[in-house]
Structures are given as C-alpha cells and as structure tokens.
Short mmCIF file of C-alpha atoms and ligand atoms in Angstrom, two decimals:
data_model
loop_
_atom_site.label_atom_id
_atom_site.label_comp_id
_atom_site.label_asym_id
_atom_site.label_seq_id
_atom_site.Cartn_x
_atom_site.Cartn_y
_atom_site.Cartn_z
CA MET N 22 109.75 155.72 112.42
CA PRO N 23 108.59 153.46 115.25
CA GLY N 24 107.27 153.39 118.82
CA TYR N 25 110.43 151.63 119.92
CA GLU N 26 111.96 155.09 120.00
CA ILE N 27 109.72 156.13 122.96
CA ILE N 28 109.34 153.18 124.69
CA GLY N 29 109.54 153.84 128.53
CA GLN N 30 107.87 154.49 131.81
CA GLU N 31 104.32 154.17 130.44
CA GLU N 32 104.72 150.71 129.11
CA GLN N 33 106.60 149.69 132.01
CA PHE N 34 103.61 150.65 134.47
CA GLN N 35 101.29 148.85 132.52
CA LEU N 36 103.24 145.76 132.80
CA ASN N 37 103.82 146.23 136.61
CA GLU N 38 100.08 146.22 136.71
CA ILE N 39 99.79 142.89 135.32
CA PHE N 40 101.67 141.93 138.80
CA ASN N 41 100.58 144.60 141.25
CA LYS N 42 97.13 144.46 140.32
CA GLY N 43 96.46 141.07 138.48
CA ASN N 44 98.59 138.74 140.15
CA GLY N 45 100.77 138.01 137.30
CA VAL N 46 97.74 136.38 135.37
CA LEU N 47 99.50 136.59 131.82
CA PHE N 48 96.67 134.79 129.82
CA ARG N 49 93.92 136.58 127.92
CA HIS N 50 91.25 133.99 128.88
CA GLY N 51 89.91 133.01 132.51
CA PHE N 52 91.47 132.84 135.65
CA ASP N 53 88.71 135.33 136.79
CA ASN N 54 89.08 134.51 140.52
CA ILE N 55 92.63 135.25 140.57
CA ARG N 56 93.22 138.50 138.27
CA ASN N 57 91.31 140.95 140.07
CA ASN N 58 89.52 142.15 137.07
CA SER N 59 93.06 142.96 135.11
CA TYR N 60 92.45 142.19 131.20
CA LYS N 61 95.32 143.88 129.27
CA VAL N 62 94.38 142.36 125.98
CA GLN N 63 90.81 143.03 126.23
CA ASP N 64 91.59 146.50 127.08
CA PHE N 65 94.01 146.90 124.33
CA GLU N 66 91.33 145.91 122.04
CA LYS N 67 88.45 148.08 123.42
CA ALA N 68 91.04 151.05 122.99
CA PHE N 69 92.12 150.23 119.65
CA ALA N 70 88.21 149.93 118.58
CA LYS N 71 87.84 153.55 120.25
CA TYR N 72 90.74 155.03 118.65
CA PHE N 73 89.84 153.47 115.09
CA LYS N 74 85.94 154.34 115.59
CA SER N 75 85.35 150.08 114.97
CA ASN N 76 83.15 147.82 117.00
CA PHE N 77 84.99 144.67 116.29
CA THR N 78 88.92 144.43 117.06
CA LEU N 79 91.14 141.04 117.56
CA ALA N 80 94.48 141.13 119.03
CA VAL N 81 96.82 138.53 117.57
CA SER N 82 100.23 137.16 118.02
CA SER N 83 101.67 138.78 115.02
CA GLY N 84 100.88 140.86 111.80
CA THR N 85 101.54 137.88 109.77
CA ALA N 86 99.19 135.89 112.09
CA ALA N 87 96.53 138.65 111.62
CA LEU N 88 96.91 138.21 107.80
CA ARG N 89 96.25 134.44 108.26
CA VAL N 90 93.39 134.73 110.72
CA ALA N 91 91.62 137.30 108.21
CA LEU N 92 91.66 134.60 105.39
CA ALA N 93 90.38 132.05 107.62
CA ALA N 94 87.81 134.22 108.55
CA LEU N 95 86.81 134.56 105.15
CA GLN N 96 87.12 130.91 104.64
CA ILE N 97 89.43 131.33 102.15
CA GLY N 98 91.48 128.22 100.79
CA LYS N 99 91.96 125.64 98.41
CA ASN N 100 91.12 126.53 95.08
CA ASP N 101 90.43 130.12 95.93
CA GLU N 102 92.80 132.89 94.62
CA VAL N 103 94.15 135.94 96.44
CA ILE N 104 95.42 138.71 94.90
CA THR N 105 97.96 141.50 96.59
CA GLN N 106 100.82 143.75 95.53
CA SER N 107 104.28 142.74 93.95
CA PHE N 108 105.76 145.64 96.40
CA THR N 109 105.02 144.30 99.97
CA PHE N 110 106.70 142.02 102.97
CA VAL N 111 107.11 138.63 102.22
CA ALA N 112 104.33 137.94 104.99
CA THR N 113 101.53 139.07 103.15
CA VAL N 114 102.33 136.40 100.53
CA GLU N 115 103.07 133.60 102.70
CA SER N 116 99.61 134.27 104.86
CA ILE N 117 97.98 133.31 101.14
CA ILE N 118 100.20 130.04 100.78
CA GLU N 119 99.44 129.38 104.45
CA ALA N 120 95.87 129.40 103.82
CA GLY N 121 96.22 126.79 100.79
CA ALA N 122 95.12 129.44 98.28
CA LYS N 123 97.13 130.70 95.28
CA PRO N 124 98.91 133.91 95.45
CA ILE N 125 98.56 136.34 92.78
CA CYS N 126 100.51 139.78 92.46
CA THR N 127 99.90 142.97 90.53
CA GLU N 128 102.05 145.65 89.51
CA ILE N 129 102.11 148.64 91.31
CA ASP N 130 102.01 152.45 90.18
CA ASP N 131 103.45 155.53 90.97
CA THR N 132 102.01 155.49 94.81
CA LEU N 133 104.13 152.22 95.13
CA ASN N 134 101.13 150.56 95.94
CA MET N 135 98.53 148.04 94.25
CA ASP N 136 97.85 149.27 90.64
CA PRO N 137 94.04 149.24 90.24
CA GLU N 138 94.23 148.67 86.28
CA ASP N 139 96.31 145.67 86.88
CA LEU N 140 93.98 144.39 89.53
CA LEU N 141 91.43 144.16 87.22
CA LEU N 142 93.32 142.41 84.74
CA LYS N 143 94.17 139.72 87.17
CA ILE N 144 90.90 138.67 88.76
CA THR N 145 89.50 135.61 87.34
CA ASP N 146 86.49 133.58 88.74
CA LYS N 147 88.42 132.05 91.54
CA THR N 148 89.61 135.46 92.92
CA LYS N 149 88.15 135.57 96.62
CA ALA N 150 90.01 138.44 98.01
CA VAL N 151 92.05 141.42 97.58
CA ILE N 152 95.13 142.29 99.99
CA VAL N 153 96.09 145.64 99.59
CA VAL N 154 99.08 147.05 101.31
CA HIS N 155 99.97 150.74 102.24
CA MET N 156 103.52 150.11 101.66
CA LEU N 157 105.70 152.29 104.10
CA GLY N 158 102.56 154.27 105.37
CA ASN N 159 101.44 155.78 102.07
CA PRO N 160 97.52 154.89 101.25
CA ALA N 161 96.99 152.90 98.36
CA ARG N 162 94.61 153.99 95.90
CA MET N 163 91.44 153.00 98.04
CA ARG N 164 88.35 154.39 96.39
CA GLU N 165 89.44 152.62 92.83
CA ILE N 166 90.22 149.12 94.62
CA LYS N 167 87.19 149.18 96.80
CA ASN N 168 85.00 149.84 93.77
CA ILE N 169 86.29 146.96 91.69
CA CYS N 170 86.07 144.79 94.69
CA ASP N 171 82.41 145.74 95.54
CA LYS N 172 81.67 145.25 91.81
CA LYS N 173 83.28 142.08 91.60
CA ASN N 174 82.09 140.80 94.98
CA ILE N 175 85.49 140.15 96.15
CA TYR N 176 86.41 140.52 99.69
CA LEU N 177 88.94 143.37 100.75
CA ILE N 178 91.78 143.02 103.31
CA GLU N 179 94.07 145.95 104.03
CA ASP N 180 97.64 145.08 105.08
CA THR N 181 98.37 148.35 107.29
CA ALA N 182 101.20 146.93 109.02
CA TRP N 183 102.40 150.14 107.65
CA GLY N 184 100.12 153.10 108.05
CA CYS N 185 98.70 152.78 111.48
CA GLY N 186 97.04 155.87 112.21
CA GLY N 187 97.02 157.23 108.51
CA MET N 188 94.08 158.60 106.90
CA LEU N 189 92.46 158.44 103.45
CA GLU N 190 89.42 160.79 102.90
CA ASN N 191 89.12 161.17 106.66
CA LYS N 192 89.03 157.56 106.92
CA TYR N 193 91.59 155.46 108.74
CA LEU N 194 93.77 153.14 106.91
CA GLY N 195 92.28 149.65 107.85
CA THR N 196 88.88 150.46 108.07
CA TRP N 197 87.91 150.95 104.26
CA GLY N 198 87.91 147.01 103.71
CA ASP N 199 86.30 144.00 105.21
CA ILE N 200 89.23 143.69 107.24
CA GLY N 201 92.21 145.88 108.45
CA THR N 202 95.16 144.14 109.95
CA TYR N 203 98.01 145.67 111.86
CA SER N 204 101.43 144.92 113.00
CA PHE N 205 103.30 145.81 116.40
CA ASP N 206 106.48 144.29 115.62
CA PHE N 207 109.38 146.01 116.49
CA ALA N 208 109.83 148.29 113.35
CA LYS N 209 106.59 149.33 113.22
CA THR N 210 104.46 152.60 114.28
CA ILE N 211 103.61 151.26 117.55
CA THR N 212 104.91 147.92 118.93
CA THR N 213 104.38 145.29 121.30
CA GLY N 214 107.59 143.38 120.62
CA GLU N 215 105.55 140.76 118.38
CA GLY N 216 101.89 141.56 118.03
CA GLY N 217 99.11 142.34 115.60
CA MET N 218 95.34 143.50 115.60
CA LEU N 219 92.54 142.89 113.01
CA ILE N 220 89.50 145.19 112.60
CA PHE N 221 86.16 143.93 111.17
CA LYS N 222 83.32 145.62 109.32
CA GLU N 223 80.82 142.69 110.31
CA GLU N 224 80.32 140.90 113.67
CA LYS N 225 79.92 137.46 111.96
CA ILE N 226 83.47 137.76 110.26
CA PHE N 227 84.72 138.95 113.61
CA ASN N 228 83.09 135.99 115.36
CA LYS N 229 84.68 133.46 113.23
CA ALA N 230 88.03 135.19 113.54
CA ALA N 231 88.19 135.29 117.39
CA ALA N 232 87.29 131.39 117.48
CA TRP N 233 89.69 130.47 114.95
CA HIS N 234 92.77 132.44 116.39
CA ASP N 235 91.64 130.14 119.47
CA HIS N 236 91.51 126.67 118.15
CA GLY N 237 87.84 127.03 117.66
CA HIS N 238 86.89 128.64 120.99
CA GLU N 239 83.56 130.35 121.09
CA ASN N 240 83.98 132.02 124.53
CA ASN N 241 80.65 131.06 125.30
CA PRO N 242 79.43 132.75 128.56
CA LYS N 243 77.41 130.14 129.52
CA LEU N 244 79.94 127.76 129.55
CA PRO N 245 83.57 127.30 131.44
CA ARG N 246 86.37 127.39 129.07
CA TRP N 247 86.90 123.79 129.15
CA GLU N 248 83.54 122.97 127.89
CA ASP N 249 83.35 125.92 125.51
CA SER N 250 81.10 125.75 122.60
CA ARG N 251 82.88 124.91 118.99
CA SER N 252 81.95 124.75 115.16
CA SER N 253 85.22 124.70 113.36
CA SER N 254 88.81 123.84 114.16
CA GLY N 255 91.44 126.80 114.42
CA PHE N 256 94.99 127.40 115.52
CA ASN N 257 96.48 129.36 118.22
CA TYR N 258 97.43 132.92 117.44
CA ARG N 259 96.45 134.71 120.90
CA MET N 260 97.92 137.54 122.11
CA SER N 261 99.71 137.45 125.69
CA GLU N 262 98.72 139.71 128.54
CA LEU N 263 102.41 141.26 128.26
CA GLN N 264 101.69 142.29 124.95
CA GLY N 265 98.37 143.58 125.69
CA ALA N 266 99.84 145.89 128.49
CA VAL N 267 102.67 147.42 126.24
CA GLY N 268 100.03 147.91 123.42
CA LEU N 269 97.97 149.91 125.66
CA ALA N 270 100.60 152.17 126.49
CA GLN N 271 101.84 152.40 122.73
CA LEU N 272 98.49 153.29 121.72
CA SER N 273 98.13 156.09 123.69
CA LYS N 274 101.52 157.46 122.02
CA LEU N 275 100.00 157.07 118.54
CA ASP N 276 98.94 160.50 118.16
CA TYR N 277 102.19 161.98 118.94
CA ILE N 278 104.18 159.57 116.87
CA ILE N 279 102.31 160.41 113.98
CA SER N 280 102.25 164.15 114.52
CA SER N 281 106.09 164.03 114.98
CA HIS N 282 106.63 161.82 111.81
CA ARG N 283 104.61 164.27 109.73
CA MET N 284 106.41 167.46 111.42
CA ASN N 285 109.86 165.82 110.73
CA LYS N 286 108.75 164.73 107.09
CA LYS N 287 107.84 168.35 106.47
CA LYS N 288 111.09 169.62 107.50
CA ILE N 289 112.78 167.40 105.63
CA TRP N 290 110.72 167.95 102.52
CA ASP N 291 110.76 171.74 102.86
CA GLU N 292 114.58 171.55 102.68
CA ILE N 293 114.83 169.51 99.37
CA LYS N 294 111.69 170.21 97.61
CA SER N 295 113.32 172.66 95.26
CA ILE N 296 115.59 170.04 94.11
CA ASN N 297 114.29 169.56 90.22
CA ALA N 298 116.01 166.23 89.74
CA ILE N 299 113.42 164.50 92.63
CA ASP N 300 109.71 163.85 92.21
CA LEU N 301 107.80 162.76 95.58
CA ARG N 302 105.89 159.72 95.11
CA SER N 303 102.22 160.07 94.38
CA MET N 304 99.52 159.96 97.01
CA PRO N 305 95.85 159.75 96.21
CA GLU N 306 93.97 162.93 96.88
CA GLY N 307 92.75 163.11 100.54
CA SER N 308 95.60 161.27 102.14
CA ASN N 309 96.80 162.04 105.24
CA GLU N 310 99.70 159.56 105.73
CA SER N 311 101.51 158.21 108.86
CA ALA N 312 104.70 159.47 107.47
CA GLU N 313 106.92 156.52 108.07
CA ALA N 314 108.98 157.29 105.23
CA LEU N 315 109.85 160.18 102.41
CA ILE N 316 110.07 158.55 99.37
CA PHE N 317 111.04 160.04 96.06
CA PHE N 318 111.76 159.06 92.39
CA VAL N 319 115.00 160.06 90.50
CA GLU N 320 115.78 159.62 86.83
CA ASN N 321 117.39 156.19 87.00
CA SER N 322 118.74 153.35 89.43
CA GLU N 323 122.39 154.53 89.14
CA ILE N 324 121.22 157.98 90.61
CA ALA N 325 119.09 156.02 92.97
CA LYS N 326 122.10 153.97 94.04
CA SER N 327 124.35 157.17 94.41
CA CYS N 328 121.81 158.98 96.55
CA ARG N 329 121.97 155.67 98.92
CA ASP N 330 126.02 156.21 99.04
CA GLU N 331 125.67 159.74 99.70
CA LEU N 332 123.02 159.69 102.26
CA LEU N 333 125.02 157.05 104.26
CA ILE N 334 128.11 159.08 104.19
CA ASN N 335 126.25 161.86 105.90
CA GLY N 336 125.22 159.52 108.60
CA VAL N 337 121.51 159.20 106.98
CA GLY N 338 120.29 155.76 106.28
CA THR N 339 117.55 154.61 103.59
CA LYS N 340 114.79 152.45 104.14
CA ILE N 341 114.21 149.49 101.70
CA LEU N 342 114.66 151.66 98.89
CA PRO N 343 116.36 151.07 96.69
CA GLU N 344 118.66 148.55 98.04
CA ALA N 345 117.11 146.35 100.34
CA ILE N 346 113.94 145.11 98.04
CA THR N 347 115.10 141.34 98.60
CA TRP N 348 112.21 140.95 101.28
CA HIS N 349 109.76 143.39 99.53
CA PHE N 350 109.50 142.68 96.27
CA ALA N 351 107.81 139.44 94.48
CA ALA N 352 109.95 139.44 91.40
CA LYS N 353 112.87 138.30 93.95
CA TRP N 354 110.83 135.47 95.74
CA ASP N 355 112.17 132.53 93.76
CA HIS N 356 112.44 130.57 97.30
CA MET N 357 108.45 130.59 97.26
CA LYS N 358 107.47 127.72 95.27
CA GLU N 359 103.69 128.65 95.26
CA LEU N 360 104.41 131.82 94.33
CA SER N 361 106.77 131.11 91.43
CA GLU N 362 104.24 128.49 90.22
CA SER N 363 101.51 130.94 90.00
CA HIS N 364 103.69 133.12 87.94
CA ASN N 365 104.71 130.69 85.24
CA ASN N 366 108.09 130.13 87.06
CA LYS N 367 109.21 133.64 85.58
CA LEU N 368 108.70 135.89 88.56
CA TYR N 369 111.71 137.83 87.63
CA LYS N 370 109.84 139.05 84.43
CA GLN N 371 106.39 139.53 85.86
CA PHE N 372 106.51 142.93 87.03
CA PRO N 373 108.49 145.31 84.65
CA ASN N 374 106.71 148.46 85.85
CA SER N 375 107.27 147.86 89.55
CA SER N 376 110.68 146.93 88.85
CA GLU N 377 111.59 150.24 87.02
CA LEU N 378 109.56 152.32 89.35
CA LEU N 379 111.41 150.72 92.54
CA SER N 380 114.83 150.90 91.02
CA ARG N 381 114.67 154.49 90.98
CA SER N 382 112.83 155.18 94.20
CA VAL N 383 114.80 156.46 97.28
CA SER N 384 113.27 156.19 100.92
CA ILE N 385 114.18 157.92 103.95
CA PRO N 386 113.28 156.81 107.11
CA ILE N 387 111.22 159.32 109.23
CA ASN N 388 112.07 159.20 113.14
CA ILE N 389 110.14 160.54 115.95
CA LYS N 390 113.40 161.97 117.60
CA MET N 391 115.24 163.74 114.48
CA ASN N 392 118.34 165.59 115.06
CA LYS N 393 118.13 169.24 113.88
CA SER N 394 120.95 168.70 111.31
CA ILE N 395 119.47 165.89 109.58
CA PRO N 396 117.24 168.05 106.54
CA ILE N 397 120.41 169.99 105.48
CA LYS N 398 122.52 166.83 105.73
CA ILE N 399 119.72 164.83 103.49
CA LYS N 400 119.72 168.01 101.03
CA ASN N 401 123.34 167.90 100.45
CA ALA N 402 123.89 164.46 99.90
CA ILE N 403 120.78 164.20 97.20
CA LEU N 404 122.58 167.78 95.38
CA LYS N 405 125.99 165.57 95.49
CA ALA N 406 124.04 162.15 94.06
CA VAL N 407 122.10 164.14 91.32
CA ASN N 408 124.60 166.39 89.78
C1 PLP E 11 105.73 143.80 109.18
C2 PLP E 11 104.81 143.35 108.06
C3 PLP E 11 103.99 142.44 108.17
C4 PLP E 11 104.16 141.28 109.37
O1 PLP E 11 104.13 141.72 110.49
P1 PLP E 11 104.83 140.68 111.87
O2 PLP E 11 104.21 141.44 112.90
O3 PLP E 11 106.18 141.11 111.64
O4 PLP E 11 104.55 139.28 111.49
C5 PLP E 11 102.85 142.04 107.16
N1 PLP E 11 102.74 142.97 106.06
C6 PLP E 11 103.95 143.94 106.03
C7 PLP E 11 103.47 144.75 104.85
C8 PLP E 11 104.68 144.20 106.75
O5 PLP E 11 105.64 145.28 106.64
#
C-alpha cells in the first residue's frame, strides 16, 4: 500500500529547504525576490513529467480537484454527459456533478473496471467524455476503451488515483487518454497529505487547465501577477509549496514502492495460488500493475464474507472488498440526487453484473513493509473460509 509507510527524512529535508533556502515562501507563484529560486511545486511537476515521459503536468490540491479541473479544461458542463464506471470512489462521480454534467455509470467486467461493451451501449449524442478508473491499481481494458472513444470522438480521462506508476503495454497508466489524473491523499501510492496531479497530451488543454485551476490566471511572463492576462473565470485548486516539497521526496521513492508492492504481492500469490476455490481477477494483456491489492473471486458472497472474517482473525485486513463498498459502488449512492436521477431513481437495480462480481471478490491490501508471516497467515485464513 501507500507512501505514508515510508515518510521520513527525505520529506523532512525537502520541507526544511523551503525555509533554509526559500525563506519560507509557501505560495507557488511570485515572491521571486524573496524565494531564492526555490520552487517546490514547479520542481514536483517537472519531476513528475520526466518520470511519466510527458511534457505537460499540473499539480493541484487533491485528486478530486484534478478530476474537476480535467472536466473544466475540456469545457464539459451543462447538457453534456460523462460516463464513468460503477465501481470507483464517490469522487469520480462528484466531479461530474460539480461540472454540471450528467453522470452515467457502466457495469464493470472481470477486471473490476469499466466494461467496454457496456460503455458502447451507454454512449449517446450527448456523451462528451469517459472517465475510466484503474481501480485498486489494476489496469482497465484501455486498448478497447480508447478505440471506442477515438471512434466516437469522445474525450478520454483516466482516473489514476490508484495505479500511479503502473503500466499497460509499456505505457504508463494515466498517459493513454487525453488527460490522466492522480491523487496523493494519505492512502494513495505516493502522498502529499492532500494533493493531486494531471498529465496532458495536448498543450492547449494543459493551458486551459492551468488557468482554470488558478482563477483564470494565464501567468503571462510579460505581466506582473496582479495585472495578469485572463480569458475565462476559474477556481482555486492550487497546490502549496509544502505539498510540492513532500511530493518531490515521495516521487523519488515511487520505484521502490512499486517494486516492493510487486514483490510482496508475488510472495502472497505464490503461497495461495494452489487453492482451487479462488480465481485472480483478470488483467488486460501487457499489464504491469502497481500492485496496490491482491484481488480474487470466490464462488459466492458467503464465502467472500467468511474470507474476510478469517483474515481478520489472523490479523490481516481486507481493502474495500467484499465489505466496504459503501463509498465505492454506485448502486449504493442514493444520497447523490443527480446520479440517482440519471439512472431512473433506481440505482440499486442498475448494475447486476457489477454487484454479482463485487459480492464475491476479496481484496487483500499490499504493503511496502510486510511481515514474513503474512503470506502463510493469509493462506490458512482462505483455506479455512473456502472449506
Ligand atoms: C482517492 C480517489 C480519488 C480522490 O482523490 P483525493 O485526493 O482523495 O481527492 C478519486 N478517484 C479515486 C478512484 C480515488 O480512489
């Protein structure tokens, strides 16, 4: 699991630099005569761009903000429909509602991500964008989904809140679509406490996003900030220097985090793969996931629940599945009036395939630091549950 496990001296060093070198300037813009060339948010954006082999990155205040900024940059709003998947975090749908667009959710398939066939069925003349989510680090079927979006001339956004650093066909998750968004909240692969990032394919869209997340400021180099040029309104979703500093240190640990995840996931899988009663969730060909979780299917929801109970008794938690879908499954979101209305006010009936899959899924969190005894404990717990 996440970068919070290894927060330490490197993050502290970066934070101290803001004071030791940069005279305590905490704002990403201006104050050039005081800050002694210390620009943590800018440096974080540049380092992120280099890592992900992209030219255009924008740091923002959260992963939710990143989604909202993405929709604004694509000028999506009233009368537009945006399609995402039924299994995601509420934030994905909230960003669509905040943009004033109509949120539509698809079924998931055995990757536990967007089902491309259901996506095709749900596209209408009003569909302007698709937000595909790489839930719990598992790549979605991007080849198929990108083809559909290209053919139908629909923007593709990747919610890569999970999956930062994961790949599909040697291409980083978040760089397949027009925009990739990332979250650095405290439970995510790398963390800045709160924070987010966007990656863009096109400079024009990046420019729109950069202005919109900063009240419309175009950061015209020829003008002082208080006389800055502008061509639209916007909002404030800026990242602060404190977050940027922590992000720089965390990003330098991303390779280590992911290789630890992959190694620990493999240790667990090697221990349990001989159990016939479990099936690993599917992954598109060419996946090299960030390994945030190990997810498998069992025969029915009773067995899934008993897996959870046995795992807990053995001191191992589960992660979201099977029990904690309250915040992660659209069928449960009657509290979101706009979402409910766009699904005939019958959300609970809308996603039978997703519901069936999720009810018999078990998700085991993968940590950077793992006690040697964990794989065998997991094996014993599962064996007890399935027999
Ligand atoms: C965490 C998460 C977000 C939101 O990120 P925050 O930084 O917490 O705002 C968005 N989408 C998904 C799928 C997430 O898991």
